[in-house]
Amino acid sequence: MSFWQHASAVVDDGAQLGEGTKVWHFSHVCAGARVGDGCSLGQGVYVGNDVTIGRNVKIQNNVSVYDAVTLEDDVFCGPSMVFTNVYNPRSAVPRKSEYRRTLVKRGATLGANCTVVCGATIGEYAFVGAGAVVKGDVKPYALMVGVPARQIGWMSRHGEKLEPVDGEAVCPASGERYVIEGGLCRHVVL
């Protein structure tokens, strides 16, 4: 077995878990789930059948990753954050054929207790603050807060707030450079 699971965790036959992945207390990974190398699924995490999780993804306690959600490499899901997959749920109305896909791109952070309403794409290295409610797409490197979530700035790949000057910014922790133009932020590779 290339992954580790706590004795109280349930990993259904057929689930694919990568090398070095850890599944902690009282978690459940369904048969159709695909989880990459080096991931951590915290206590009480649920991973549905139609879910793809990349490498080095950290999912903190009490997060349910429902069907139709894809998390790319290096995504961080904070404690008790929420994904949905049906836009207008009703107990008496079956809507499994209406799931809306959610994509969280590489390096994004989803803060504690935030909610991502289904159908959204969260851009690379975006940062959704604790408690925010995301109702639509989020630009790469965007810093989102509030209910509903609104963009208040930009974040570096290192997770530091960028302070743009004349359309450029430098990460205070890593020294990496960014260009901000046309309402978008991009990392400059030297």
Coordinates of N, CA, C and O in Angstrom, one line a residue:
M1 N 0.9 -1.2 0.0 CA 0.0 0.0 0.0 C 0.9 1.2 0.0 O 1.7 1.4 0.9
S2 N 0.7 2.1 -1.0 CA 1.6 3.3 -1.1 C 1.0 4.5 -0.3 O 1.7 5.5 -0.2
F3 N -0.2 4.4 0.1 CA -0.8 5.5 0.9 C -1.1 5.0 2.3 O -1.0 3.8 2.6
W4 N -1.3 5.9 3.3 CA -1.6 5.5 4.6 C -3.0 6.0 5.0 O -3.5 7.0 4.6
Q5 N -3.7 5.1 5.7 CA -5.1 5.5 6.2 C -5.2 5.1 7.7 O -4.7 4.1 8.1
H6 N -5.8 6.0 8.4 CA -6.1 5.7 9.8 C -7.1 4.6 9.9 O -7.9 4.4 9.0
A7 N -7.1 3.8 11.0 CA -8.0 2.7 11.1 C -9.5 3.0 11.1 O -10.3 2.2 10.6
S8 N -9.8 4.3 11.4 CA -11.2 4.7 11.4 C -11.7 5.2 10.0 O -12.8 5.5 9.8
A9 N -10.7 5.4 9.1 CA -11.0 5.9 7.7 C -11.5 4.8 6.9 O -11.2 3.6 7.0
V10 N -12.4 5.2 5.9 CA -12.9 4.2 4.9 C -12.4 4.6 3.5 O -12.7 5.7 3.1
V11 N -11.7 3.8 2.9 CA -11.3 4.0 1.5 C -11.9 2.8 0.7 O -11.5 1.7 0.8
D12 N -12.9 3.2 -0.1 CA -13.6 2.1 -0.9 C -12.7 1.5 -1.9 O -11.8 2.1 -2.5
D13 N -13.0 0.2 -2.2 CA -12.3 -0.5 -3.3 C -12.5 0.2 -4.6 O -13.6 0.7 -4.9
G14 N -11.4 0.4 -5.3 CA -11.5 1.1 -6.6 C -10.9 2.5 -6.5 O -10.6 3.1 -7.5
A15 N -10.9 3.1 -5.3 CA -10.4 4.5 -5.1 C -8.9 4.4 -5.5 O -8.2 3.5 -5.1
Q16 N -8.4 5.5 -6.1 CA -7.0 5.5 -6.5 C -6.3 6.6 -5.6 O -6.7 7.8 -5.8
L17 N -5.4 6.2 -4.8 CA -4.7 7.2 -3.9 C -3.2 7.1 -4.2 O -2.6 6.0 -4.3
G18 N -2.5 8.2 -4.3 CA -1.1 8.3 -4.7 C -0.2 8.0 -3.6 O -0.5 7.9 -2.4
E19 N 1.1 7.8 -4.0 CA 2.2 7.5 -3.1 C 2.3 8.6 -2.0 O 2.2 9.8 -2.3
G20 N 2.3 8.2 -0.7 CA 2.5 9.1 0.4 C 1.3 9.9 0.8 O 1.4 10.7 1.7
T21 N 0.2 9.6 0.2 CA -1.1 10.3 0.6 C -1.5 9.7 2.0 O -1.4 8.5 2.3
K22 N -2.1 10.6 2.8 CA -2.5 10.2 4.2 C -4.0 10.5 4.3 O -4.5 11.6 4.0
V23 N -4.8 9.6 4.8 CA -6.2 9.7 5.0 C -6.4 9.6 6.5 O -6.2 8.5 7.1
W24 N -6.9 10.7 7.2 CA -6.9 10.7 8.6 C -8.3 10.3 9.2 O -9.2 9.8 8.4
H25 N -8.5 10.4 10.5 CA -9.6 9.8 11.2 C -11.0 10.1 10.6 O -11.2 11.3 10.2
F26 N -11.8 9.1 10.5 CA -13.2 9.2 10.2 C -13.5 9.8 8.8 O -14.5 10.4 8.5
S27 N -12.5 9.7 7.9 CA -12.7 10.2 6.5 C -13.2 9.1 5.6 O -13.1 7.9 5.9
H28 N -13.8 9.4 4.5 CA -14.3 8.5 3.5 C -14.0 8.9 2.1 O -14.3 10.0 1.7
V29 N -13.3 8.0 1.4 CA -12.9 8.2 0.0 C -13.7 7.2 -0.8 O -13.5 6.0 -0.6
C30 N -14.5 7.7 -1.7 CA -15.4 6.8 -2.5 C -14.6 6.1 -3.6 O -13.5 6.5 -4.0
A31 N -15.2 5.0 -4.2 CA -14.6 4.1 -5.1 C -14.1 4.8 -6.4 O -13.0 4.4 -6.9
G32 N -14.7 5.8 -6.9 CA -14.3 6.4 -8.1 C -13.4 7.6 -8.0 O -12.9 8.1 -9.0
A33 N -13.0 7.9 -6.7 CA -12.1 9.1 -6.5 C -10.7 8.8 -7.0 O -10.2 7.7 -6.9
R34 N -10.1 9.9 -7.5 CA -8.7 9.8 -7.9 C -7.9 10.9 -7.1 O -8.2 12.1 -7.3
V35 N -6.9 10.4 -6.3 CA -6.2 11.4 -5.4 C -4.7 11.2 -5.7 O -4.2 10.1 -5.7
G36 N -4.0 12.3 -5.9 CA -2.6 12.2 -6.3 C -1.6 11.9 -5.2 O -2.0 11.7 -4.0
D37 N -0.4 12.0 -5.5 CA 0.7 11.7 -4.5 C 0.8 12.9 -3.5 O 0.6 14.0 -3.8
G38 N 1.2 12.5 -2.3 CA 1.6 13.4 -1.2 C 0.4 14.3 -0.7 O 0.7 15.4 -0.2
C39 N -0.8 13.8 -0.8 CA -1.9 14.6 -0.3 C -2.2 14.3 1.2 O -1.8 13.2 1.7
S40 N -2.9 15.2 1.8 CA -3.4 15.0 3.2 C -4.8 15.3 3.3 O -5.3 16.4 2.9
L41 N -5.6 14.2 3.6 CA -7.1 14.4 3.8 C -7.3 14.3 5.3 O -7.2 13.3 6.0
G42 N -7.7 15.5 5.9 CA -7.8 15.6 7.3 C -9.0 14.8 7.9 O -9.7 14.1 7.2
Q43 N -9.2 15.0 9.2 CA -10.3 14.3 9.9 C -11.6 14.7 9.3 O -11.9 15.9 9.1
G44 N -12.5 13.7 9.1 CA -13.8 13.9 8.7 C -14.0 14.4 7.3 O -15.0 15.0 6.9
V45 N -13.0 14.1 6.4 CA -13.1 14.6 5.0 C -13.9 13.5 4.2 O -13.7 12.3 4.4
Y46 N -14.7 14.0 3.3 CA -15.4 13.1 2.4 C -15.0 13.4 1.0 O -14.9 14.6 0.6
V47 N -14.7 12.4 0.2 CA -14.3 12.6 -1.2 C -15.2 11.7 -2.1 O -15.2 10.5 -2.0
G48 N -16.0 12.4 -3.0 CA -17.0 11.7 -3.8 C -16.4 10.9 -4.9 O -15.1 10.9 -5.2
N49 N -17.2 10.2 -5.7 CA -16.8 9.3 -6.8 C -16.2 10.1 -7.9 O -15.2 9.7 -8.5
D50 N -16.9 11.1 -8.3 CA -16.5 11.9 -9.5 C -15.6 13.1 -9.1 O -16.0 14.2 -9.3
V51 N -14.5 12.8 -8.4 CA -13.6 13.8 -7.9 C -12.2 13.4 -8.3 O -11.8 12.3 -8.2
T52 N -11.5 14.5 -8.8 CA -10.0 14.3 -9.1 C -9.3 15.3 -8.2 O -9.6 16.5 -8.2
I53 N -8.3 14.8 -7.5 CA -7.4 15.6 -6.7 C -6.0 15.4 -7.1 O -5.5 14.3 -7.2
G54 N -5.3 16.5 -7.4 CA -3.9 16.5 -7.9 C -2.9 16.1 -6.8 O -3.3 15.5 -5.7
R55 N -1.7 16.4 -7.0 CA -0.6 16.1 -6.1 C -0.4 17.2 -5.0 O -0.7 18.4 -5.3
N56 N 0.0 16.8 -3.8 CA 0.3 17.7 -2.8 C -0.8 18.6 -2.4 O -0.6 19.8 -2.0
V57 N -2.0 18.1 -2.4 CA -3.2 18.9 -2.0 C -3.4 18.6 -0.5 O -3.4 17.5 0.0
K58 N -3.7 19.7 0.2 CA -4.0 19.6 1.6 C -5.5 20.0 1.9 O -5.9 21.1 1.6
I59 N -6.2 19.0 2.4 CA -7.7 19.2 2.7 C -7.8 19.1 4.2 O -7.6 18.0 4.8
Q60 N -8.1 20.2 4.8 CA -8.2 20.2 6.3 C -9.5 19.6 6.8 O -10.3 19.1 6.0
N61 N -9.6 19.5 8.1 CA -10.8 18.8 8.7 C -12.1 19.2 8.2 O -12.3 20.4 8.0
N62 N -13.1 18.3 8.1 CA -14.5 18.5 7.9 C -14.8 19.2 6.6 O -15.7 20.0 6.5
V63 N -14.1 18.8 5.5 CA -14.4 19.3 4.2 C -15.0 18.1 3.4 O -14.4 17.0 3.4
S64 N -16.1 18.4 2.7 CA -16.6 17.4 1.7 C -16.4 17.9 0.3 O -16.8 19.0 -0.1
V65 N -15.6 17.0 -0.4 CA -15.3 17.3 -1.8 C -16.3 16.4 -2.6 O -16.1 15.3 -2.8
Y66 N -17.4 17.1 -3.1 CA -18.5 16.4 -3.7 C -18.2 16.1 -5.2 O -17.3 16.7 -5.8
D67 N -19.0 15.2 -5.8 CA -18.9 14.9 -7.2 C -18.8 16.2 -8.0 O -19.5 17.2 -7.7
A68 N -18.1 16.1 -9.1 CA -17.9 17.2 -10.1 C -16.9 18.3 -9.7 O -16.9 19.3 -10.2
V69 N -16.1 18.0 -8.7 CA -15.1 18.9 -8.2 C -13.7 18.3 -8.6 O -13.4 17.2 -8.4
T70 N -12.9 19.2 -9.2 CA -11.5 18.9 -9.5 C -10.6 19.9 -8.8 O -10.8 21.1 -8.9
L71 N -9.6 19.4 -8.1 CA -8.6 20.2 -7.4 C -7.2 19.8 -8.1 O -6.8 18.7 -8.0
E72 N -6.6 20.8 -8.7 CA -5.3 20.6 -9.3 C -4.2 20.6 -8.2 O -4.5 20.7 -7.0
D73 N -3.0 20.4 -8.6 CA -1.8 20.3 -7.7 C -1.7 21.5 -6.8 O -2.0 22.6 -7.1
D74 N -1.2 21.2 -5.5 CA -0.9 22.2 -4.5 C -2.0 23.1 -4.0 O -1.8 24.2 -3.6
V75 N -3.3 22.6 -4.1 CA -4.4 23.3 -3.6 C -4.5 23.1 -2.1 O -4.2 22.0 -1.6
F76 N -4.9 24.2 -1.4 CA -5.1 24.1 0.0 C -6.6 24.4 0.3 O -7.1 25.4 -0.1
C77 N -7.3 23.5 1.0 CA -8.7 23.6 1.4 C -8.7 23.8 2.9 O -8.4 22.8 3.6
G78 N -9.1 25.0 3.4 CA -9.1 25.2 4.9 C -10.2 24.5 5.6 O -11.1 23.9 5.0
P79 N -10.1 24.4 6.9 CA -11.0 23.7 7.7 C -12.5 24.1 7.5 O -12.8 25.3 7.4
S80 N -13.3 23.1 7.3 CA -14.8 23.3 7.2 C -15.2 24.1 6.0 O -16.3 24.7 6.0
M81 N -14.3 24.3 5.0 CA -14.8 25.0 3.8 C -15.8 24.1 3.0 O -15.8 22.9 3.3
V82 N -16.6 24.7 2.1 CA -17.7 24.0 1.5 C -17.7 24.1 0.0 O -17.5 25.1 -0.6
F83 N -17.8 22.9 -0.6 CA -18.1 22.8 -2.1 C -19.6 22.5 -2.2 O -20.1 21.7 -1.4
T84 N -20.2 23.0 -3.3 CA -21.5 22.5 -3.6 C -21.5 21.9 -5.0 O -20.5 22.1 -5.8
N85 N -22.5 21.1 -5.4 CA -22.5 20.6 -6.8 C -23.8 20.8 -7.5 O -24.0 20.6 -8.7
V86 N -24.8 21.2 -6.8 CA -26.2 21.5 -7.3 C -26.5 23.0 -7.0 O -26.4 23.4 -5.8
Y87 N -26.9 23.7 -8.0 CA -27.1 25.1 -7.8 C -28.4 25.4 -7.1 O -28.4 26.4 -6.3
N88 N -29.4 24.6 -7.3 CA -30.7 24.9 -6.7 C -31.3 23.6 -6.1 O -32.3 23.1 -6.6
P89 N -30.7 23.1 -5.0 CA -31.1 21.8 -4.5 C -32.5 21.9 -3.8 O -32.9 22.8 -3.2
R90 N -33.2 20.8 -4.1 CA -34.5 20.5 -3.4 C -34.5 19.0 -3.0 O -34.1 18.2 -3.9
S91 N -34.8 18.7 -1.8 CA -34.8 17.3 -1.4 C -35.7 16.4 -2.3 O -35.4 15.3 -2.6
A92 N -36.9 16.9 -2.7 CA -37.8 16.1 -3.4 C -37.6 16.1 -4.9 O -38.3 15.5 -5.7
V93 N -36.6 16.9 -5.4 CA -36.3 17.0 -6.9 C -35.0 16.4 -7.2 O -33.9 17.1 -6.8
P94 N -34.9 15.3 -7.8 CA -33.6 14.7 -8.2 C -32.8 15.6 -9.2 O -33.4 16.0 -10.2
R95 N -31.6 15.9 -8.9 CA -30.8 16.8 -9.8 C -29.4 16.3 -10.0 O -28.5 17.1 -10.4
K96 N -29.2 15.0 -9.9 CA -27.8 14.5 -10.1 C -27.3 14.7 -11.5 O -26.2 14.8 -11.8
S97 N -28.3 14.8 -12.5 CA -27.9 15.0 -13.9 C -27.6 16.5 -14.1 O -27.2 16.9 -15.2
E98 N -27.8 17.4 -13.1 CA -27.6 18.8 -13.2 C -26.3 19.3 -12.5 O -26.2 20.5 -12.3
Y99 N -25.5 18.4 -12.0 CA -24.3 18.8 -11.3 C -23.5 19.8 -12.2 O -23.3 19.7 -13.4
R100 N -23.0 20.9 -11.5 CA -22.2 21.9 -12.2 C -20.7 21.7 -11.7 O -20.5 21.6 -10.5
R101 N -19.8 21.6 -12.7 CA -18.4 21.3 -12.4 C -17.7 22.5 -11.8 O -18.0 23.6 -12.2
T102 N -16.9 22.2 -10.8 CA -16.0 23.2 -10.2 C -14.6 22.8 -10.4 O -14.2 21.6 -10.2
L103 N -13.8 23.8 -10.8 CA -12.3 23.5 -11.0 C -11.6 24.5 -10.1 O -11.8 25.7 -10.2
V104 N -10.7 24.0 -9.3 CA -9.8 24.8 -8.5 C -8.4 24.5 -9.0 O -7.8 23.4 -9.0
K105 N -7.8 25.6 -9.6 CA -6.5 25.4 -10.3 C -5.3 25.5 -9.4 O -5.4 25.8 -8.2
R106 N -4.2 25.1 -9.9 CA -2.9 24.9 -9.2 C -2.6 26.0 -8.2 O -2.7 27.2 -8.5
G107 N -2.3 25.6 -7.0 CA -1.8 26.5 -6.0 C -2.8 27.4 -5.3 O -2.4 28.2 -4.4
A108 N -4.1 27.2 -5.6 CA -5.1 28.1 -5.0 C -5.3 27.7 -3.5 O -5.1 26.6 -3.1
T109 N -5.7 28.7 -2.7 CA -6.0 28.6 -1.3 C -7.5 28.9 -1.1 O -7.9 30.0 -1.5
L110 N -8.2 28.0 -0.4 CA -9.6 28.2 -0.1 C -9.6 28.3 1.5 O -9.4 27.3 2.1
G111 N -9.9 29.4 2.0 CA -9.8 29.7 3.5 C -10.8 28.9 4.3 O -11.9 28.5 3.8
A112 N -10.6 28.9 5.6 CA -11.5 28.2 6.5 C -12.9 28.7 6.4 O -13.1 30.0 6.2
N113 N -13.9 27.8 6.3 CA -15.3 28.2 6.3 C -15.8 29.0 5.1 O -16.9 29.5 5.0
C114 N -14.9 29.0 4.0 CA -15.4 29.7 2.8 C -16.4 28.7 2.1 O -16.4 27.5 2.3
T115 N -17.2 29.2 1.1 CA -18.1 28.4 0.3 C -17.8 28.7 -1.1 O -17.7 29.9 -1.5
V116 N -17.7 27.6 -1.9 CA -17.5 27.8 -3.4 C -18.8 27.2 -4.0 O -19.0 26.0 -4.0
V117 N -19.6 28.1 -4.6 CA -20.9 27.7 -5.2 C -20.5 27.0 -6.5 O -19.6 27.5 -7.3
C118 N -21.1 25.9 -6.8 CA -20.8 25.1 -8.0 C -20.8 25.8 -9.3 O -21.5 26.8 -9.4
G119 N -19.9 25.4 -10.2 CA -19.8 26.0 -11.5 C -18.7 27.0 -11.7 O -18.5 27.5 -12.8
A120 N -18.0 27.2 -10.6 CA -16.9 28.2 -10.6 C -15.6 27.6 -11.0 O -15.3 26.4 -10.7
T121 N -14.7 28.4 -11.6 CA -13.3 28.1 -11.7 C -12.5 29.1 -10.9 O -12.6 30.3 -11.0
I122 N -11.7 28.5 -10.0 CA -10.8 29.3 -9.1 C -9.4 29.3 -9.8 O -8.8 28.2 -10.0
G123 N -8.9 30.5 -10.2 CA -7.7 30.6 -10.9 C -6.4 30.2 -10.1 O -6.5 30.1 -8.9
E124 N -5.3 30.0 -10.9 CA -4.1 29.6 -10.3 C -3.7 30.6 -9.2 O -3.7 31.8 -9.4
Y125 N -3.3 30.0 -8.1 CA -2.7 30.8 -6.9 C -3.7 31.8 -6.4 O -3.2 32.7 -5.7
A126 N -5.0 31.7 -6.7 CA -5.9 32.7 -6.1 C -6.0 32.4 -4.6 O -5.6 31.3 -4.2
F127 N -6.5 33.3 -3.9 CA -6.6 33.2 -2.4 C -7.9 33.7 -2.0 O -8.3 34.8 -2.1
V128 N -8.8 32.7 -1.5 CA -10.1 33.0 -1.0 C -10.1 33.1 0.5 O -9.7 32.1 1.1
G129 N -10.4 34.2 1.0 CA -10.3 34.4 2.5 C -11.3 33.6 3.3 O -12.3 33.2 2.8
A130 N -11.0 33.5 4.6 CA -11.9 32.7 5.5 C -13.3 33.3 5.4 O -13.5 34.5 5.5
G131 N -14.3 32.4 5.3 CA -15.7 32.8 5.4 C -16.3 33.4 4.1 O -17.5 33.7 4.1
A132 N -15.5 33.6 3.1 CA -16.0 34.2 1.8 C -16.9 33.3 1.1 O -16.9 32.0 1.3
V133 N -17.8 33.8 0.3 CA -18.7 33.0 -0.5 C -18.5 33.3 -2.0 O -18.8 34.4 -2.4
V134 N -17.9 32.4 -2.7 CA -17.6 32.6 -4.1 C -18.7 32.1 -5.0 O -19.1 30.9 -4.9
K135 N -19.3 33.0 -5.8 CA -20.4 32.6 -6.6 C -20.1 32.6 -8.1 O -21.0 32.4 -8.9
G136 N -18.8 32.8 -8.5 CA -18.4 32.8 -9.9 C -16.9 32.6 -10.0 O -16.2 32.3 -9.0
D137 N -16.4 32.7 -11.2 CA -15.0 32.5 -11.5 C -14.1 33.5 -10.8 O -14.5 34.7 -10.5
V138 N -12.9 33.1 -10.4 CA -12.0 33.9 -9.7 C -10.7 33.9 -10.6 O -10.2 32.9 -11.0
K139 N -10.2 35.1 -10.8 CA -9.0 35.3 -11.6 C -7.7 34.7 -10.9 O -7.7 34.6 -9.7
P140 N -6.7 34.3 -11.7 CA -5.5 33.8 -11.1 C -4.9 34.9 -10.2 O -5.0 36.1 -10.6
Y141 N -4.3 34.5 -9.1 CA -3.6 35.4 -8.1 C -4.6 36.4 -7.4 O -4.1 37.2 -6.6
A142 N -5.9 36.3 -7.6 CA -6.8 37.3 -7.0 C -7.0 37.0 -5.5 O -7.0 35.8 -5.1
L143 N -7.1 38.0 -4.7 CA -7.4 37.9 -3.3 C -8.9 38.3 -3.1 O -9.3 39.4 -3.5
M144 N -9.7 37.3 -2.7 CA -11.1 37.4 -2.6 C -11.6 37.3 -1.1 O -11.1 36.4 -0.4
V145 N -12.5 38.3 -0.7 CA -13.0 38.2 0.6 C -14.5 38.6 0.6 O -14.9 39.3 -0.4
G146 N -15.2 38.3 1.6 CA -16.5 38.8 1.8 C -17.7 37.9 1.3 O -17.4 36.9 0.8
V147 N -18.9 38.4 1.6 CA -20.1 37.7 1.2 C -21.0 38.7 0.4 O -21.5 39.6 1.1
P148 N -21.2 38.6 -0.9 CA -20.5 37.6 -1.7 C -19.0 38.1 -1.9 O -18.7 39.2 -1.6
A149 N -18.2 37.1 -2.3 CA -16.7 37.4 -2.4 C -16.5 38.5 -3.5 O -17.1 38.5 -4.5
R150 N -15.6 39.4 -3.1 CA -15.1 40.4 -4.1 C -13.6 40.5 -4.0 O -13.0 40.2 -3.0
Q151 N -13.0 40.9 -5.1 CA -11.6 41.0 -5.2 C -11.1 42.3 -4.5 O -11.6 43.4 -4.9
I152 N -10.1 42.1 -3.6 CA -9.5 43.3 -3.0 C -8.0 43.5 -3.2 O -7.4 44.4 -2.7
G153 N -7.5 42.6 -4.0 CA -6.1 42.7 -4.3 C -5.6 41.5 -5.0 O -6.3 40.7 -5.6
W154 N -4.2 41.3 -4.9 CA -3.5 40.2 -5.6 C -2.6 39.5 -4.6 O -2.1 40.1 -3.7
M155 N -2.4 38.2 -4.8 CA -1.5 37.4 -3.9 C -0.4 36.7 -4.8 O -0.7 36.3 -5.9
S156 N 0.7 36.6 -4.2 CA 1.8 35.9 -4.9 C 1.7 34.4 -4.8 O 0.9 33.9 -4.0
R157 N 2.5 33.7 -5.5 CA 2.5 32.2 -5.4 C 3.0 31.8 -4.0 O 2.6 30.7 -3.6
H158 N 3.7 32.6 -3.3 CA 4.2 32.4 -2.0 C 3.1 32.6 -0.9 O 3.3 32.3 0.3
G159 N 2.0 33.2 -1.3 CA 0.9 33.5 -0.4 C 1.0 34.8 0.4 O 0.5 35.0 1.5
E160 N 1.7 35.8 -0.3 CA 1.9 37.1 0.3 C 1.1 38.1 -0.6 O 1.0 38.0 -1.8
K161 N 0.5 39.1 0.1 CA -0.2 40.2 -0.6 C 0.7 41.0 -1.4 O 1.8 41.4 -0.9
L162 N 0.4 41.2 -2.7 CA 1.2 42.0 -3.6 C 0.8 43.5 -3.5 O -0.4 43.8 -3.4
E163 N 1.7 44.4 -3.5 CA 1.5 45.8 -3.5 C 1.9 46.4 -4.9 O 3.1 46.8 -5.0
P164 N 1.1 46.5 -5.9 CA 1.5 46.9 -7.2 C 1.9 48.4 -7.2 O 1.3 49.2 -6.6
V165 N 3.0 48.6 -8.0 CA 3.4 50.0 -8.3 C 3.7 50.1 -9.8 O 4.5 49.3 -10.3
D166 N 3.0 51.0 -10.4 CA 3.1 51.1 -11.9 C 2.9 49.8 -12.6 O 3.7 49.5 -13.6
G167 N 2.0 49.0 -12.2 CA 1.7 47.8 -13.0 C 2.6 46.6 -12.7 O 2.5 45.6 -13.3
E168 N 3.5 46.8 -11.7 CA 4.4 45.7 -11.3 C 4.3 45.5 -9.8 O 4.0 46.4 -9.1
A169 N 4.7 44.3 -9.4 CA 4.7 44.0 -8.0 C 5.8 42.9 -7.7 O 6.1 42.1 -8.6
V170 N 6.4 43.0 -6.5 CA 7.4 42.0 -6.1 C 6.9 41.3 -4.8 O 6.4 42.0 -3.9
C171 N 6.9 40.0 -4.8 CA 6.6 39.3 -3.6 C 7.5 39.6 -2.5 O 8.8 39.4 -2.6
P172 N 7.1 40.1 -1.3 CA 8.0 40.4 -0.2 C 8.7 39.3 0.4 O 9.7 39.4 1.0
A173 N 8.2 38.0 0.2 CA 8.9 36.9 0.8 C 9.8 36.2 -0.2 O 10.9 35.8 0.2
S174 N 9.4 36.0 -1.4 CA 10.2 35.3 -2.4 C 11.0 36.1 -3.4 O 12.0 35.6 -4.0
G175 N 10.6 37.4 -3.5 CA 11.3 38.3 -4.5 C 10.8 38.1 -5.9 O 11.3 38.7 -6.9
E176 N 9.9 37.1 -6.1 CA 9.3 36.9 -7.5 C 8.6 38.1 -8.0 O 8.0 38.9 -7.2
R177 N 8.6 38.3 -9.3 CA 8.1 39.5 -9.9 C 6.7 39.2 -10.6 O 6.6 38.1 -11.1
Y178 N 5.8 40.2 -10.6 CA 4.5 40.0 -11.2 C 4.2 41.3 -12.0 O 4.6 42.4 -11.6
V179 N 3.4 41.1 -13.1 CA 3.0 42.2 -13.9 C 1.4 42.2 -13.8 O 0.8 41.2 -13.9
I180 N 0.9 43.4 -13.5 CA -0.6 43.5 -13.4 C -1.0 44.5 -14.5 O -0.7 45.7 -14.4
E181 N -1.8 44.0 -15.4 CA -2.3 44.8 -16.5 C -3.6 44.2 -17.1 O -3.8 43.0 -17.1
G182 N -4.4 45.1 -17.5 CA -5.7 44.6 -18.1 C -6.6 43.8 -17.2 O -7.3 42.9 -17.6
G183 N -6.5 44.1 -15.9 CA -7.3 43.4 -14.9 C -6.8 42.0 -14.5 O -7.5 41.3 -13.9
L184 N -5.6 41.7 -15.0 CA -5.0 40.4 -14.7 C -3.6 40.5 -14.1 O -2.9 41.5 -14.3
C185 N -3.2 39.5 -13.3 CA -1.9 39.4 -12.7 C -1.2 38.2 -13.3 O -1.8 37.1 -13.4
R186 N 0.1 38.4 -13.7 CA 0.8 37.2 -14.1 C 2.2 37.2 -13.5 O 2.8 38.3 -13.3
H187 N 2.7 36.0 -13.2 CA 4.0 35.8 -12.7 C 5.0 36.0 -13.8 O 4.8 35.4 -14.9
V188 N 6.1 36.7 -13.6 CA 7.2 36.9 -14.6 C 8.3 35.9 -14.3 O 8.9 35.9 -13.2
V189 N 8.5 35.0 -15.3 CA 9.6 34.1 -15.1 C 10.8 34.6 -15.8 O 10.9 35.1 -16.9
L190 N 11.9 34.7 -15.0 CA 13.1 35.3 -15.4 C 14.0 34.3 -16.0 O 14.1 33.2 -15.7

